[in-house]
CSV table of C-alpha atoms in Angstrom, one decimal:
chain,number,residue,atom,x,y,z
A,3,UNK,CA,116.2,62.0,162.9
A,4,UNK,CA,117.6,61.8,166.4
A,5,UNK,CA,115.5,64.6,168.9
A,6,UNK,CA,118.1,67.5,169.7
A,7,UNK,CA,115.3,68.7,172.4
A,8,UNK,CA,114.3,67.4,175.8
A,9,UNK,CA,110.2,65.7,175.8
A,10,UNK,CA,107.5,67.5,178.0
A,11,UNK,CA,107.6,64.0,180.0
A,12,UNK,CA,111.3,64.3,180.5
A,13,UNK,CA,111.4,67.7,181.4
A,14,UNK,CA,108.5,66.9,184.0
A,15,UNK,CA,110.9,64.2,185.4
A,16,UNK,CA,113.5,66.0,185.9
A,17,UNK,CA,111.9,69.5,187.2
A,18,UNK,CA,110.1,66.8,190.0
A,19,UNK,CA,113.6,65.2,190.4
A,20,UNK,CA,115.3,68.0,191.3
A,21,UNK,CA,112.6,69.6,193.2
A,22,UNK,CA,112.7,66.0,195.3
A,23,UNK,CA,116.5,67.2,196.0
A,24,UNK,CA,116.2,70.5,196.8
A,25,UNK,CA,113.4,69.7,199.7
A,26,UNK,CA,115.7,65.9,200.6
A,27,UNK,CA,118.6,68.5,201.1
A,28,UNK,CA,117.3,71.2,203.3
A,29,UNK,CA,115.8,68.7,205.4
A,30,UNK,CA,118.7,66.5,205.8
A,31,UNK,CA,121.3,69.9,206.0
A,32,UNK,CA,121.6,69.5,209.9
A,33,UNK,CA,122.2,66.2,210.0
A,34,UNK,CA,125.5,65.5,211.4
A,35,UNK,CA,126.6,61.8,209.6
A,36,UNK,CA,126.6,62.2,205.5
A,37,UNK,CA,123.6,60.9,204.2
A,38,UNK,CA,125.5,59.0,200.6
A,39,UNK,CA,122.5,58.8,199.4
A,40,UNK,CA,122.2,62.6,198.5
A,41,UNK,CA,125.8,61.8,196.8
A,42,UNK,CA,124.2,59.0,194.6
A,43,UNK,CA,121.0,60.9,193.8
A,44,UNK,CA,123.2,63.3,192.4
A,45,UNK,CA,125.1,61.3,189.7
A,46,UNK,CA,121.7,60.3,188.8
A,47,UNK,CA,120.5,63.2,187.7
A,48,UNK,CA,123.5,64.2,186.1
A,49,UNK,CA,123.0,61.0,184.1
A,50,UNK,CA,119.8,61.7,183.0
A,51,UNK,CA,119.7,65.0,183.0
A,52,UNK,CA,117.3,65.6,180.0
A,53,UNK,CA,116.8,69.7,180.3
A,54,UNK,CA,120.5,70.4,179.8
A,55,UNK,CA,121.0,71.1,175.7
A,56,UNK,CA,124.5,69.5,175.9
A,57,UNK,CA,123.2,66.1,176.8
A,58,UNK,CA,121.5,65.7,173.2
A,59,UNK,CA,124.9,67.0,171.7
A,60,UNK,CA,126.7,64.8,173.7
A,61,UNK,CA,124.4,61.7,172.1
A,62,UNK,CA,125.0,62.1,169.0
A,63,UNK,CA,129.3,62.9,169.3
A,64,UNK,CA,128.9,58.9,170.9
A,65,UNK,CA,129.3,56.9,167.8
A,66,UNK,CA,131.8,59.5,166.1
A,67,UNK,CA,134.2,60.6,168.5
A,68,UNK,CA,137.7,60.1,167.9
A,69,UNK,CA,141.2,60.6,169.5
A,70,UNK,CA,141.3,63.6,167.7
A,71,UNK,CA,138.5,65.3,169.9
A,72,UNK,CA,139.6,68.5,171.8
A,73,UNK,CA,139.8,66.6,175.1
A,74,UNK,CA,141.0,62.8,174.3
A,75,UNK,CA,140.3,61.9,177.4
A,76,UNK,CA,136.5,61.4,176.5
A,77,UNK,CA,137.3,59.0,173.4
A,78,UNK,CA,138.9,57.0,175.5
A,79,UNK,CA,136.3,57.0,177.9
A,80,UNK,CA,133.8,56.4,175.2
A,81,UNK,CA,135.8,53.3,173.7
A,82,UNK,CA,135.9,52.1,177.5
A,83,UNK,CA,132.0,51.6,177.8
A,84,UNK,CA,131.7,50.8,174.0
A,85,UNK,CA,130.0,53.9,173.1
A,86,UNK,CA,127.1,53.7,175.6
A,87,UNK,CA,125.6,57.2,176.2
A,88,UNK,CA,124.8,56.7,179.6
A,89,UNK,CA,128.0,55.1,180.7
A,90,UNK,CA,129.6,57.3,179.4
A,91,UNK,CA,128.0,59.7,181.1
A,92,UNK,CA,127.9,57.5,184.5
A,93,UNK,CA,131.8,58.0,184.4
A,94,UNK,CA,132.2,61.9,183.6
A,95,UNK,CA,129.9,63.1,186.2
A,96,UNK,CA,130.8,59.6,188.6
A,97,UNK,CA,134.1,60.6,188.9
A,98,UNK,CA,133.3,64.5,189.6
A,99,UNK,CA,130.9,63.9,192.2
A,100,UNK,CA,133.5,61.5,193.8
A,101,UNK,CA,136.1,64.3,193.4
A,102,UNK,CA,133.6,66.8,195.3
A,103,UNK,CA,133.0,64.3,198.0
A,104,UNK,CA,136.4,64.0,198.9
A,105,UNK,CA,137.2,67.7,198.1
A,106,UNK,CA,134.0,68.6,200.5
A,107,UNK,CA,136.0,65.6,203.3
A,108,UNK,CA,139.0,67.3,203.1
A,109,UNK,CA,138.1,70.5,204.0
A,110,UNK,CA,136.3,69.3,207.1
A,111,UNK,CA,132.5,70.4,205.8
A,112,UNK,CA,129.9,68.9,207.0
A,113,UNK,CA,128.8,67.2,203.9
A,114,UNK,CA,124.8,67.8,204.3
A,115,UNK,CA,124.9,71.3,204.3
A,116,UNK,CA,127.7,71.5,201.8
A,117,UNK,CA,125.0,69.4,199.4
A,118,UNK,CA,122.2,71.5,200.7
A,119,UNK,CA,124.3,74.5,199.0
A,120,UNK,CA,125.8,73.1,195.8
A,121,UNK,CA,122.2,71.6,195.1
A,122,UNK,CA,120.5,74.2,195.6
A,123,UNK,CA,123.1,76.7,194.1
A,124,UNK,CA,125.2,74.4,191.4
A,125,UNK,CA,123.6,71.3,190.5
A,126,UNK,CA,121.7,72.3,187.4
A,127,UNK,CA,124.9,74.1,186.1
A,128,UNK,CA,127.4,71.4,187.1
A,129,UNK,CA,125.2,68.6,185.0
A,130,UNK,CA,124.8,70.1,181.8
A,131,UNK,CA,128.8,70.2,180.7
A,132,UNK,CA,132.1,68.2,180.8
A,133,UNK,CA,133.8,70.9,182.3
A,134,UNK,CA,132.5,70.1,185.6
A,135,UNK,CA,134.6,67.1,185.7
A,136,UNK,CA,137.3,69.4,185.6
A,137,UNK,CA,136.4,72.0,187.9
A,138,UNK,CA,136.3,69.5,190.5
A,139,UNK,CA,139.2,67.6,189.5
A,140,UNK,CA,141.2,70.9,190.0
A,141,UNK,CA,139.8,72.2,193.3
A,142,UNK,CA,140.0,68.4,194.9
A,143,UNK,CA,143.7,69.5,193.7
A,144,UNK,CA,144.1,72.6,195.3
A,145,UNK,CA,142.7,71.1,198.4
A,146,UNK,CA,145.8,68.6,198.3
A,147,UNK,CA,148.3,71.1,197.5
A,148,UNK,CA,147.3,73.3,200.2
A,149,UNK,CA,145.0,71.8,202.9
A,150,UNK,CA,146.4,70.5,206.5
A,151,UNK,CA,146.3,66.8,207.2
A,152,UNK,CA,148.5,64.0,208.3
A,153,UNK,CA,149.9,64.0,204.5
A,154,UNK,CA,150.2,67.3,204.2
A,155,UNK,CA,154.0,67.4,205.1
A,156,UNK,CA,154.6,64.6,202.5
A,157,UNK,CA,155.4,65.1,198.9
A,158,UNK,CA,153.0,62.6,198.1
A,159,UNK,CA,150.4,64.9,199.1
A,160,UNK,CA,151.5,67.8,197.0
A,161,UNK,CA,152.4,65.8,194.0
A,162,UNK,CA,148.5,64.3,194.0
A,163,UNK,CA,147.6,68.2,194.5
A,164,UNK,CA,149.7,69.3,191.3
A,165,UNK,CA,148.3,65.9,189.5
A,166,UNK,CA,144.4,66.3,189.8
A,167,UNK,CA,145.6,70.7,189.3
A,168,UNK,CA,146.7,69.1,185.9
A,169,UNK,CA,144.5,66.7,185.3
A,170,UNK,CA,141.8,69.9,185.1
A,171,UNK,CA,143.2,70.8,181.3
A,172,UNK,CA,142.8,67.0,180.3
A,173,UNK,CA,139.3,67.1,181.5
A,174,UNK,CA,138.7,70.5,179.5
A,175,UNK,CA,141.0,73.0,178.3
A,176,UNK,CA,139.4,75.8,179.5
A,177,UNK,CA,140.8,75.6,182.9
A,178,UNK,CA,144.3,76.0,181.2
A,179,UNK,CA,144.2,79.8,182.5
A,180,UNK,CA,143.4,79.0,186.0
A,181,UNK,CA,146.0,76.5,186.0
A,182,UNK,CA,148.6,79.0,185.4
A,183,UNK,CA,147.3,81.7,187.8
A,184,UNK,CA,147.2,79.0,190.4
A,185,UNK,CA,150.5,80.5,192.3
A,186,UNK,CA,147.7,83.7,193.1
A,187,UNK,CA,146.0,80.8,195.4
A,188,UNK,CA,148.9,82.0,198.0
A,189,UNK,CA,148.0,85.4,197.8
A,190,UNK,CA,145.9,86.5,200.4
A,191,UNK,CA,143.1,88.6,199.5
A,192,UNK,CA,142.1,92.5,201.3
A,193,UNK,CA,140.3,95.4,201.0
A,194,UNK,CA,143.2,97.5,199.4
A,195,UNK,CA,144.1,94.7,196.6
A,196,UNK,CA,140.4,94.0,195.9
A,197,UNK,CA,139.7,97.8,195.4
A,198,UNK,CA,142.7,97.9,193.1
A,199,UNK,CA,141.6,94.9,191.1
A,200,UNK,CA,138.5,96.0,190.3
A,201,UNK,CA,140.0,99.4,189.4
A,202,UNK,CA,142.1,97.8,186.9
A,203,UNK,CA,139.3,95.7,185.6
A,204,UNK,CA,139.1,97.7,182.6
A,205,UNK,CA,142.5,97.6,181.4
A,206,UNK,CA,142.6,93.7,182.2
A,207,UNK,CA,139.8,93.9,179.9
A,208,UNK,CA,142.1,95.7,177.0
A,209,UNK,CA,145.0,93.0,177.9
A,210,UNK,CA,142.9,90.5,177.2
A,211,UNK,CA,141.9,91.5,173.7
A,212,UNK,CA,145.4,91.8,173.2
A,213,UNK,CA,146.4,88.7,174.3
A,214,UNK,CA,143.7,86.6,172.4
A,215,UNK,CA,145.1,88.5,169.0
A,216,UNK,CA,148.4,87.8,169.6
A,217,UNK,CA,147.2,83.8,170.2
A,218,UNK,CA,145.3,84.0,167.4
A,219,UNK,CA,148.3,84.8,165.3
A,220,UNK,CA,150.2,82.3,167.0
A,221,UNK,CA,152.8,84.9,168.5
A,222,UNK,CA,152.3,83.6,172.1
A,223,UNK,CA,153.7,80.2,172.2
A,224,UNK,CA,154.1,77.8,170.1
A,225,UNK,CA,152.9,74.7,172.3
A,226,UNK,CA,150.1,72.4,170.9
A,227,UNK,CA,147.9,73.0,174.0
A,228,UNK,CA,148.1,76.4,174.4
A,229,UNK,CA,147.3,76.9,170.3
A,230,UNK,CA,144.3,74.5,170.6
A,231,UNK,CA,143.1,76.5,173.7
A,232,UNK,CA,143.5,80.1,172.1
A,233,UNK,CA,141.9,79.2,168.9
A,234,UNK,CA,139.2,78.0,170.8
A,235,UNK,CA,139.0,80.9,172.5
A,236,UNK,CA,139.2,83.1,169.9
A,237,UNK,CA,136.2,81.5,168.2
A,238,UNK,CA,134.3,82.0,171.0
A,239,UNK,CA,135.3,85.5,171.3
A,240,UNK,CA,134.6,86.1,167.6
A,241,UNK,CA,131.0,84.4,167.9
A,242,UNK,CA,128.5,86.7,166.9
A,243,UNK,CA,126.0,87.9,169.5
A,244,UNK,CA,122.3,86.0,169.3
A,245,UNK,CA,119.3,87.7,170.2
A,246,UNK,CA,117.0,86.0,172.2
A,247,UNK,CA,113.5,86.4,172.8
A,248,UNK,CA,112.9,88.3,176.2
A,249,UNK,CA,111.6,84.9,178.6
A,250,UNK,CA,114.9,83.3,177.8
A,251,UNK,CA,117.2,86.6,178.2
A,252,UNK,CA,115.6,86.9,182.1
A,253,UNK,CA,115.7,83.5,182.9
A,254,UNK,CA,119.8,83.5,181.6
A,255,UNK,CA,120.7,86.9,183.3
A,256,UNK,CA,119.3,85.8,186.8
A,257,UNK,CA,121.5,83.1,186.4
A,258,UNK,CA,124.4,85.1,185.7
A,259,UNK,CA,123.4,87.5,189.0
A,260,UNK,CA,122.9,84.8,191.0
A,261,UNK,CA,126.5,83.6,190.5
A,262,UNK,CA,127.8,87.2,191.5
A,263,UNK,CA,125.6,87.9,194.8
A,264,UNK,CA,126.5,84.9,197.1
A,265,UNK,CA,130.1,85.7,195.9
A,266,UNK,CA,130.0,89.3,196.8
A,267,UNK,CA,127.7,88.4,200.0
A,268,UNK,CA,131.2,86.1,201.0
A,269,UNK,CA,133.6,88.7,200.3
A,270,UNK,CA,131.7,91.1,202.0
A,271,UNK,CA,131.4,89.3,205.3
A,272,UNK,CA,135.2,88.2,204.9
A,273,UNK,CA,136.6,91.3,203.9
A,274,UNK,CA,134.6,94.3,204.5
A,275,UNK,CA,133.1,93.6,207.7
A,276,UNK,CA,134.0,95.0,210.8
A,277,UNK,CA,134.3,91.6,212.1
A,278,UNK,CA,135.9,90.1,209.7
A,279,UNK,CA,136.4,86.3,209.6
A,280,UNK,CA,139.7,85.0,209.5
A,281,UNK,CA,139.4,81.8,207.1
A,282,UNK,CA,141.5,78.4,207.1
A,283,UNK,CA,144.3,79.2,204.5
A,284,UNK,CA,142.6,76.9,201.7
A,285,UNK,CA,139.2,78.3,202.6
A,286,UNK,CA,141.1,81.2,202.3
A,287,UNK,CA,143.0,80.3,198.4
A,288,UNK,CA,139.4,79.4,197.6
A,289,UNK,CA,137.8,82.7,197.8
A,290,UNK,CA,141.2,84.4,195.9
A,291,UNK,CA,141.0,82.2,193.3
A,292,UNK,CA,136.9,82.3,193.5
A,293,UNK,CA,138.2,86.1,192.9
A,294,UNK,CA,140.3,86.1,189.6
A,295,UNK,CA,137.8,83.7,187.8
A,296,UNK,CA,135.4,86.6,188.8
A,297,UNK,CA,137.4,89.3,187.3
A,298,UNK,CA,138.0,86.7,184.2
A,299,UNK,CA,134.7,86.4,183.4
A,300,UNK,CA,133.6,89.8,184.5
A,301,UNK,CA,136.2,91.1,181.5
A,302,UNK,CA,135.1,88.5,179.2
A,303,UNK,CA,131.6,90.2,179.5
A,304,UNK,CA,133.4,93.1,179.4
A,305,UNK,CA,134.3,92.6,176.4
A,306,UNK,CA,131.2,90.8,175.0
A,307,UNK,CA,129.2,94.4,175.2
A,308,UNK,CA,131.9,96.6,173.7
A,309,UNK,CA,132.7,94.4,171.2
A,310,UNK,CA,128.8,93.1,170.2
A,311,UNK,CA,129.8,89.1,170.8
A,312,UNK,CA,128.9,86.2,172.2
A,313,UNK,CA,129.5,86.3,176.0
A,314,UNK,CA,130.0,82.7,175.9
A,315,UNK,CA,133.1,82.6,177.3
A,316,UNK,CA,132.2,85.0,179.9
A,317,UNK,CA,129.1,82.8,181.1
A,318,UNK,CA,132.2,80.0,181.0
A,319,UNK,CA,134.4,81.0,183.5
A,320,UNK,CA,131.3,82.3,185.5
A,321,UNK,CA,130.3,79.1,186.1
A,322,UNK,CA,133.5,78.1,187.4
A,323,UNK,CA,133.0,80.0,190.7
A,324,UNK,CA,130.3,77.4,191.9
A,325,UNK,CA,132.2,74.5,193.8
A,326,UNK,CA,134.2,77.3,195.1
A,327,UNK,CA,131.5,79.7,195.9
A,328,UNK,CA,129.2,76.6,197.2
A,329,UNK,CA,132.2,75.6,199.8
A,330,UNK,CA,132.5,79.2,201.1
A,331,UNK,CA,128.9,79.4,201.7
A,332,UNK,CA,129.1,76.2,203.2
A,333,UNK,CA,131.6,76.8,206.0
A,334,UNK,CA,130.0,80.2,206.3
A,335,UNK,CA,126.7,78.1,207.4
A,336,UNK,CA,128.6,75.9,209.4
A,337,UNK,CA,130.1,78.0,211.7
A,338,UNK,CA,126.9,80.0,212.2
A,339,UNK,CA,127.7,82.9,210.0
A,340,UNK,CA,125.0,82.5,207.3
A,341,UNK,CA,121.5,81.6,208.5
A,342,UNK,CA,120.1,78.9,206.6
A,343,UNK,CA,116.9,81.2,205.3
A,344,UNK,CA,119.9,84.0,204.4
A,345,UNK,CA,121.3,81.0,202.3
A,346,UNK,CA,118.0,80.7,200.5
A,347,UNK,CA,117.4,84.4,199.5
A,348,UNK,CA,121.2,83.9,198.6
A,349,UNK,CA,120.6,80.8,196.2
A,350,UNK,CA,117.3,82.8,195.1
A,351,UNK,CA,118.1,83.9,191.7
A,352,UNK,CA,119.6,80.7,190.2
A,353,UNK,CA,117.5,78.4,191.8
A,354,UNK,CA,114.3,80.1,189.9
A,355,UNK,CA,116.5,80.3,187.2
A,356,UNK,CA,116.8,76.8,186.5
A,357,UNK,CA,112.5,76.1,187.6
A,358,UNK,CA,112.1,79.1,185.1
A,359,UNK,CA,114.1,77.5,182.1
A,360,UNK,CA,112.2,74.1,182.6
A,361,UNK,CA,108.6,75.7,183.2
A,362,UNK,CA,109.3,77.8,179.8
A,363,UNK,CA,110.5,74.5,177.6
A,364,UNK,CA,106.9,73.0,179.1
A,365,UNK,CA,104.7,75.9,178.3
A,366,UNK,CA,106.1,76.4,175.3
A,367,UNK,CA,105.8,73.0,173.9
């Protein structure tokens, strides 16, 4: 029978592995050419990224997958390297590293302290699902649509923003709500609409129940891709809550915090500061869309404790705030307004999150 579980030796790899990243990136942050090797040592260890309970699930789907999968995309992928697990893998999180290198390029970051962030921040969360692929593919699109280059008063440029935008939902369906809440990306946030959101977070909340019902019955619309995506969220919404033993339930609610505090620690310096910083208009769609995914989750969690659920959707969409969040903090540190040990106390909560999940598979083996 096929292991479901990493080994003690493979957790021990990859705890060292990403240890050896953490300290390669903070001492290679203020380095002013990109160091590609920090780019290639992370698609390794999204390759063999042992700890994360998908990559065992995502073994055994190898020789079964078919076109009818939720995502097709990843059949065809899987036929395209005959089936081989780490190929396959090679070309999920390949291509989304390559689409957060040139996301990262276009927005003018310097890329070694944008790594120093997103590995210290995001890596152990963007390895362990296909979504990632996604989530990159649709904010390398926003950065198309809406970022200022030499292209940027070409179609060209806009249509390969709306392509990689769509592309998102073929990568993983989830994103299908963010997709259409994109036209929000040219809202600018402030105090007052922040203040009202988060007013209305509670009746958001009671829409959402509403709507999931009404897709559940199928009296929404009746396109293919929006029934598979509201079934599937339904399930998850339905899922009855598990109770974990106490070690785990820390180790997964400092996670959860630590996606919320360098969020709010952005906001607050962009928006309730007395000198507030005016951002570059996509830096700027990047912290309002960083915003509703927030409030998405946030209701999804919401509704997880009222309701006694899963909060699996809520963790979800959670975790979709980290290339956005990482690229704030980013330019934040760039332009002097984080200090790099800031950054750290930042990062704090989800970095020990991720050495206290690995250190708690090895002592408890």
């Amino acid at each position: 029978m096929q292991e479901l579980d990493a080994t003690p030796l493979q957790y021990l790899f990859n705890l060292s592995f990403y240890l050896t990243l953490c300290l390669v990136s903070l001492t290679s942050a203020d380095k002013e050419k990109p160091v590609l090797l920090n780019w290639l040592l992370i698609v390794v260890f999204c390759v063999f990224s042992f700890f994360a309970g998908d990559w065992f699930h995502y073994q055994l789907l190898m020789p079964v997958i078919s076109v009818d999968f939720s995502e097709p995309i990843y059949y065809y992928f899987a036929i395209l390297v005959n089936r081989n697990y780490l190929l396959f893998r090679l070309i999920v999180w390949g291509l989304a590293t390559v689409f957060l290198f040139y996301f990262s390029k276009r927005l003018r970051i310097n890329q070694n302290r944008f790594l120093f962030i997103f590995i210290w921040f995001f890596l152990p969360t963007f390895c362990y699902a296909r979504a990632s692929l996604a989530m990159a593919s649709y904010f390398l699109g926003l950065s198309l649509l809406l970022g200022k280059d030499k292209m940027q008063s070409s179609l060209l440029c806009r249509a390969f923003g709306l392509f990689f935008i769509a592309l998102s939902f073929v990568f993983h369906r989830s994103f299908l709500p963010i997709i259409i809440l994109t036209p929000l990306a040219f809202v600018k946030l402030n105090k007052r609409r922040i203040i009202v959101l988060l007013l209305l977070l509670p009746f958001i909340a009671e829409a959402f129940v509403l709507i999931l019902g009404l897709a559940s019955e199928g009296s929404l619309l009746d396109i293919d891709e929006f029934d598979s995506f509201s079934s599937s969220a339904q399930a998850y919404a339905n899922q009855t809550k598990h109770n974990f033993n106490w070690k785990f339930t820390l180790v997964s609610n400092l996670k959860h915090i630590g996606f919320y505090i360098p969020f709010l620690f952005v906001l607050i310096k962009t928006k309730f500061n007395s000198h507030k910083l005016l951002l570059p208009k996509v830096f700027e769609s990047c912290l309002t869309i960083d915003f509703i995914i927030i409030i998405i989750a946030s209701t999804f969690f919401i509704l997880s404790r009222i309701q006694n659920t899963s909060d699996v959707l809520g963790y979800r969409f959670l975790y979709m705030t980290g290339i956005p969040t990482s690229i704030l903090l980013s330019f934040l540190l760039q332009n002097g307004i984080l200090k790099r040990r800031t950054a750290l106390l930042l990062m704090f909560s989800t970095w020990i999150s991720t050495i206290g999940l690995i250190m708690g598979k090895l002592l408890s083996m």
